[in-house]
Amino acid sequence: MATLAHTARYRFQSHLGALCVLVCLLAWAMGAHAEWHSAREGIMGTEINVTLWHPSAEEAQAAIDDVMGEMRRIDQLLSPYKQDSELSKVNAQAAQAPQQLSAEMALLVDKSLFVSRVSDGAFDITFASLGSYYNYREGQKPSDAQREEAMPAINYRWLDFDKSRGLLSYRHDKVRIDLGGIAKGYAVDRAIILLKARGIEHASVSAGGDSRLLGDRRGRPWIIGIKHPRPHSGDEASVIKLPLSDVALSTSGDYERYFIDEHGERIHHIINPRTGRSASEVMSVSVIGRDGLDTDPLSTTVFVLGVERGLALINQLPGFDAVIIDREGKVHYSEGLAPSN
Ligand code: AMP
Ligand code: MG
């Protein structure tokens, strides 16, 4: 009996030993060949997230470094907070003499002017003459006097842009521009171009609310959540989950950068150029399309336009869809996403 018990214990121990070796080997193998790679960094005043599939951990890291480097380069080019950015230099000079823009900045200005025209000025990069008075972290907004002084300079028609030569001048000396409504969408497009050039076929890159997806998640779609604009404890972080592949999705929300002022009003970062105040018709807008260069300015635009005019614009533009959460929390879909389709 004693011998039998001893043998059983011995067998049990040796099985346990073999199992441990197997688990360790498996863990090692998974670590060495981990094929999904992710990284997160704070750049452009927002959070950059990259997830990609690559069989080699070293090459995946090199690709991630490429993307983060590109984000820093674009920030250096377009930041209104950096004195030596191209944007700051143009703002300092363009009211005096036409400025030669880089091909990249010319592309962004040209697209911005296009979106201004189709939205009758709801998207307007000259909001900056007023925008610079806001500091959401410090709870600062322009005074009525400052608003009154800045408002005449907010009009995209003050921008004299010679597209063929890439020359930009301002026809009003108080005009300033800010590309914060389009730069992140452009940046995620650039990231996907760099990843494709490295042969990567499955990736997701986001800069704050602007995402771009390359391919699918290897056989199944990416699941992208639209955030709950006013989550209470116990609520799910996202209200809607969309299965998507190979598209751009931009979300503009009044919860991203905001403070509540002394009157209980939500002061946030999307400005209605007509009123010089935070747009207040909706809480969140997501636009889906091929490129971030389009979906980013369109989400900001639809936010300013509100449900009716916003959906009318999206429904008339081929290749775009939108999900809007109005100020009562009701969800509205463009024709391409409407449940009856
Ligand atoms: P998004 O989060 O993409 O909707 O962009 C919001 C950013 O766009 C703000 O932080 C501003 O830099 C800029 N912005 C705000 N209002 C406007 C507007 N009416 N037209 C163009 N850009 C705007
Ligand atoms: Mg946007």
XYZ file of C-alpha atoms and ligand atoms in Angstrom:
365
model
C 0.000 0.000 0.000
C 2.761 2.338 1.020
C 4.582 1.615 -2.230
C 1.432 2.199 -4.315
C 0.749 5.566 -2.647
C 4.353 6.511 -3.202
C 4.150 5.589 -6.907
C 0.915 7.569 -7.357
C 2.448 10.648 -5.727
C 5.559 10.262 -7.854
C 3.445 10.026 -11.056
C 1.425 13.067 -10.024
C 4.598 15.059 -9.351
C 6.205 14.072 -12.625
C 3.017 15.005 -14.562
C 2.991 18.333 -12.778
C 6.617 18.894 -13.730
C 5.897 18.130 -17.397
C 2.908 20.484 -17.356
C 5.032 23.309 -15.925
C 7.636 22.813 -18.654
C 4.872 22.861 -21.294
C 3.282 26.062 -19.915
C 6.693 27.762 -19.737
C 7.530 26.696 -23.296
C 4.164 27.997 -24.521
C 4.597 31.327 -22.754
C 8.086 31.656 -24.202
C 6.878 30.791 -27.705
C 4.013 33.305 -27.468
C 6.354 36.006 -26.188
C 8.910 35.425 -28.926
C 6.278 35.440 -31.688
C 3.731 37.907 -30.275
C 2.214 39.192 -33.495
C -0.050 41.997 -32.289
C 1.940 44.976 -31.033
C 0.584 48.129 -29.387
C 1.974 51.456 -28.198
C 0.576 54.636 -26.681
C 2.164 58.102 -26.404
C 1.071 61.685 -25.697
C 1.807 63.867 -28.774
C -0.063 66.807 -30.447
C -1.793 67.504 -27.136
C -3.570 64.150 -27.372
C -3.101 60.403 -27.003
C -1.653 58.482 -29.936
C -2.484 54.754 -30.070
C -0.988 52.287 -32.518
C -1.868 48.596 -32.833
C -0.431 46.524 -35.635
C 0.194 42.951 -36.678
C 3.714 41.888 -37.550
C 5.482 38.554 -37.100
C 8.726 40.261 -36.044
C 8.792 42.159 -32.750
C 11.796 44.253 -33.888
C 10.161 45.336 -37.130
C 6.910 46.071 -35.321
C 8.813 48.353 -32.936
C 10.543 50.107 -35.850
C 7.127 50.701 -37.465
C 5.721 52.099 -34.203
C 8.769 54.401 -33.891
C 8.105 55.602 -37.456
C 4.505 56.481 -36.601
C 5.375 58.312 -33.374
C 8.184 60.186 -35.170
C 5.733 61.272 -37.864
C 3.271 62.532 -35.239
C 6.045 64.622 -33.637
C 7.057 66.001 -37.051
C 3.476 67.053 -37.866
C 3.114 68.626 -34.414
C 6.298 70.616 -35.012
C 4.873 71.817 -38.336
C 1.357 72.767 -37.249
C 1.367 73.526 -33.528
C -0.016 76.976 -32.683
C 1.881 76.723 -29.358
C 5.335 76.423 -30.944
C 6.750 79.786 -32.047
C 8.899 78.147 -34.732
C 6.177 75.972 -36.298
C 5.327 76.717 -39.912
C 1.813 77.624 -38.785
C 3.060 80.230 -36.272
C 5.408 81.767 -38.839
C 2.619 82.032 -41.429
C 0.284 83.561 -38.826
C 2.932 86.149 -37.934
C 3.518 87.229 -41.565
C 0.555 86.501 -43.828
C -1.298 89.759 -43.117
C 1.781 91.685 -44.375
C 2.803 89.624 -47.420
C 1.860 86.368 -49.195
C 3.553 83.376 -47.567
C 4.909 80.356 -49.382
C 3.376 77.250 -47.799
C 4.948 73.806 -47.712
C 3.100 71.267 -49.877
C 1.667 69.699 -46.702
C 0.321 72.901 -45.224
C -1.054 73.903 -48.651
C -2.944 70.589 -48.791
C -4.497 71.204 -45.351
C -5.431 74.817 -46.100
C -6.946 73.803 -49.439
C -9.054 71.028 -47.845
C -10.108 73.350 -45.010
C -11.316 75.960 -47.513
C -13.235 73.286 -49.412
C -15.005 72.182 -46.208
C -15.720 75.840 -45.326
C -17.401 76.334 -48.697
C -19.569 73.185 -48.558
C -20.622 73.956 -44.969
C -21.281 77.662 -45.529
C -18.576 78.527 -43.022
C -19.435 76.092 -40.192
C -15.857 74.843 -40.517
C -13.546 77.828 -40.502
C -9.842 77.745 -39.601
C -9.930 81.519 -38.935
C -11.817 80.758 -35.676
C -8.275 81.021 -34.236
C -8.379 84.787 -33.697
C -10.940 83.999 -30.972
C -9.783 80.455 -30.195
C -6.501 81.704 -28.759
C -8.385 83.274 -25.797
C -9.599 79.872 -24.630
C -7.674 77.794 -22.135
C -9.778 74.793 -21.186
C -7.420 73.481 -18.529
C -7.308 76.859 -16.780
C -11.043 77.512 -17.289
C -10.408 80.627 -19.403
C -12.649 82.021 -22.152
C -12.728 85.342 -24.036
C -14.482 88.297 -22.416
C -17.388 89.859 -24.317
C -15.097 92.735 -25.389
C -12.457 90.319 -26.679
C -15.128 88.339 -28.545
C -16.507 91.480 -30.169
C -13.063 92.553 -31.267
C -12.127 89.133 -32.701
C -15.393 88.281 -34.482
C -14.860 90.474 -37.599
C -11.643 88.550 -38.323
C -13.418 85.163 -38.329
C -14.248 84.510 -41.954
C -12.524 82.071 -44.288
C -13.101 84.575 -47.104
C -10.291 86.693 -45.625
C -7.901 83.932 -46.731
C -6.382 84.593 -50.109
C -5.001 81.237 -51.216
C -3.247 80.778 -54.536
C -3.479 77.012 -54.835
C -1.265 76.617 -57.922
C 1.634 78.452 -56.257
C 0.898 77.536 -52.642
C 0.793 81.182 -51.535
C -1.380 82.331 -48.643
C -2.129 85.851 -47.448
C -4.646 87.345 -45.009
C -6.878 90.211 -46.146
C -7.561 91.348 -42.593
C -4.757 92.081 -40.152
C -6.373 90.296 -37.172
C -6.801 86.978 -39.034
C -5.064 83.907 -37.580
C -5.553 80.289 -38.569
C -5.475 77.038 -36.567
C -5.523 73.580 -38.147
C -6.560 71.726 -34.964
C -9.780 70.575 -36.680
C -7.974 68.730 -39.487
C -4.362 67.984 -38.393
C -5.048 64.765 -36.464
C -7.020 63.208 -39.321
C -4.158 64.031 -41.669
C -1.673 62.598 -39.165
C -3.428 59.212 -38.961
C -3.522 59.074 -42.793
C 0.227 59.691 -42.861
C 0.773 56.960 -40.251
C -1.112 54.426 -42.396
C 0.968 55.381 -45.471
C 4.152 54.684 -43.487
C 2.844 51.357 -42.180
C 1.767 50.251 -45.673
C 5.228 51.117 -47.004
C 6.624 48.632 -44.464
C 4.328 45.914 -45.825
C 1.972 45.999 -42.833
C -1.590 44.967 -43.698
C -3.453 45.098 -40.375
C -3.252 48.152 -38.143
C -5.217 50.728 -36.228
C -3.863 54.211 -35.503
C -5.666 56.872 -33.501
C -4.840 60.426 -32.465
C -7.443 61.422 -29.867
C -10.835 61.015 -31.593
C -9.396 60.422 -35.063
C -8.801 56.808 -36.086
C -7.734 55.124 -39.270
C -7.883 51.376 -39.830
C -5.667 49.424 -42.183
C -7.237 46.131 -43.259
C -9.181 44.150 -40.687
C -8.216 42.403 -37.451
C -7.088 39.313 -39.366
C -10.340 37.728 -40.386
C -12.717 39.830 -38.312
C -13.471 43.559 -38.284
C -12.047 46.062 -35.840
C -14.624 47.012 -33.229
C -14.561 50.769 -32.715
C -16.549 52.201 -29.828
C -18.206 55.630 -29.847
C -17.768 57.023 -26.348
C -20.697 57.754 -24.062
C -20.669 61.589 -23.943
C -21.984 61.741 -20.347
C -21.088 58.425 -18.709
C -22.466 57.777 -15.212
C -20.957 55.176 -12.963
C -22.004 51.761 -14.180
C -22.489 52.933 -17.786
C -20.487 51.245 -20.499
C -17.616 53.414 -21.765
C -19.023 53.267 -25.317
C -22.622 53.694 -26.430
C -22.241 52.239 -29.882
C -19.791 49.679 -31.198
C -19.134 49.664 -34.937
C -17.492 46.745 -36.769
C -15.196 48.431 -39.329
C -12.277 47.714 -41.669
C -10.111 49.891 -43.898
C -11.773 53.220 -43.077
C -11.223 56.441 -41.178
C -13.487 57.406 -38.294
C -13.377 60.791 -36.589
C -15.309 61.697 -33.481
C -15.817 65.253 -32.223
C -17.215 65.476 -28.697
C -17.974 68.305 -26.271
C -16.420 66.190 -23.483
C -12.909 66.187 -24.928
C -11.681 69.634 -23.888
C -14.077 71.648 -21.761
C -14.888 73.338 -18.480
C -18.153 74.458 -16.883
C -18.276 78.252 -16.479
C -19.801 80.411 -13.703
C -23.252 80.195 -15.392
C -23.148 76.396 -15.517
C -22.508 76.502 -19.276
C -20.265 73.913 -20.913
C -17.406 75.780 -22.609
C -15.679 73.409 -25.042
C -13.287 73.378 -27.946
C -15.641 73.374 -30.962
C -16.536 76.951 -31.825
C -19.486 78.065 -33.895
C -17.879 80.734 -36.131
C -21.232 82.572 -36.415
C -21.665 83.109 -32.657
C -18.070 82.899 -31.413
C -19.269 80.472 -28.720
C -19.049 76.725 -28.158
C -21.453 74.887 -30.484
C -24.247 73.458 -28.358
C -26.700 71.529 -30.553
C -25.155 68.088 -30.099
C -22.811 66.197 -27.760
C -20.952 63.955 -30.188
C -20.480 63.445 -33.921
C -18.665 60.572 -35.614
C -17.969 60.591 -39.338
C -16.828 57.536 -41.290
C -15.094 57.807 -44.659
C -11.973 56.789 -46.541
C -9.468 59.338 -45.231
C -8.920 61.179 -41.978
C -8.176 64.304 -44.019
C -11.920 64.369 -44.789
C -13.533 62.747 -41.748
C -11.705 64.985 -39.236
C -12.914 68.374 -40.548
C -16.340 66.880 -41.367
C -16.928 65.680 -37.789
C -16.139 69.171 -36.479
C -18.374 70.684 -39.180
C -21.366 68.444 -38.451
C -20.923 69.227 -34.747
C -21.371 72.940 -35.536
C -24.238 72.367 -38.018
C -26.322 70.169 -35.676
C -28.502 67.147 -36.518
C -30.628 68.350 -39.409
C -28.136 70.390 -41.419
C -25.299 68.055 -40.464
C -27.071 64.928 -41.755
C -28.181 66.774 -44.894
C -24.526 67.575 -45.633
C -23.287 64.011 -44.980
C -26.117 62.439 -47.013
C -25.231 64.595 -49.991
C -21.503 63.720 -49.893
C -20.815 60.311 -51.468
C -18.694 57.908 -49.389
C -19.442 59.325 -45.919
C -21.610 58.295 -43.010
C -22.280 59.815 -39.613
C -23.553 58.976 -36.153
C -24.745 61.972 -34.117
C -25.690 62.025 -30.440
C -27.892 65.059 -29.867
C -28.040 67.058 -26.653
C -30.830 64.833 -25.280
C -28.674 61.763 -25.870
C -30.714 60.557 -28.859
C -28.710 58.829 -31.604
C -29.156 59.828 -35.263
C -27.696 57.993 -38.256
C -26.971 59.080 -41.824
C -28.784 57.264 -44.646
C -26.021 54.694 -45.181
C -26.191 53.524 -41.546
C -29.911 53.904 -40.857
C -31.305 50.682 -39.328
C -33.835 50.297 -42.210
C -30.963 49.802 -44.673
P -12.206 67.960 -33.438
O -11.911 67.477 -32.070
O -11.566 67.214 -34.529
O -13.633 68.213 -33.686
O -11.525 69.377 -33.586
C -11.687 70.369 -32.650
C -10.593 71.349 -32.914
O -10.859 72.018 -34.144
C -10.508 72.401 -31.864
O -9.652 72.040 -30.813
C -9.995 73.586 -32.659
O -8.593 73.489 -32.785
C -10.602 73.389 -34.036
N -11.904 74.062 -34.247
C -12.848 74.413 -33.329
N -13.922 74.954 -33.914
C -13.655 74.965 -35.247
C -14.382 75.404 -36.400
N -15.609 75.930 -36.312
N -13.795 75.255 -37.609
C -12.564 74.725 -37.733
N -11.840 74.282 -36.696
C -12.373 74.393 -35.464
Mg -12.631 66.662 -36.318
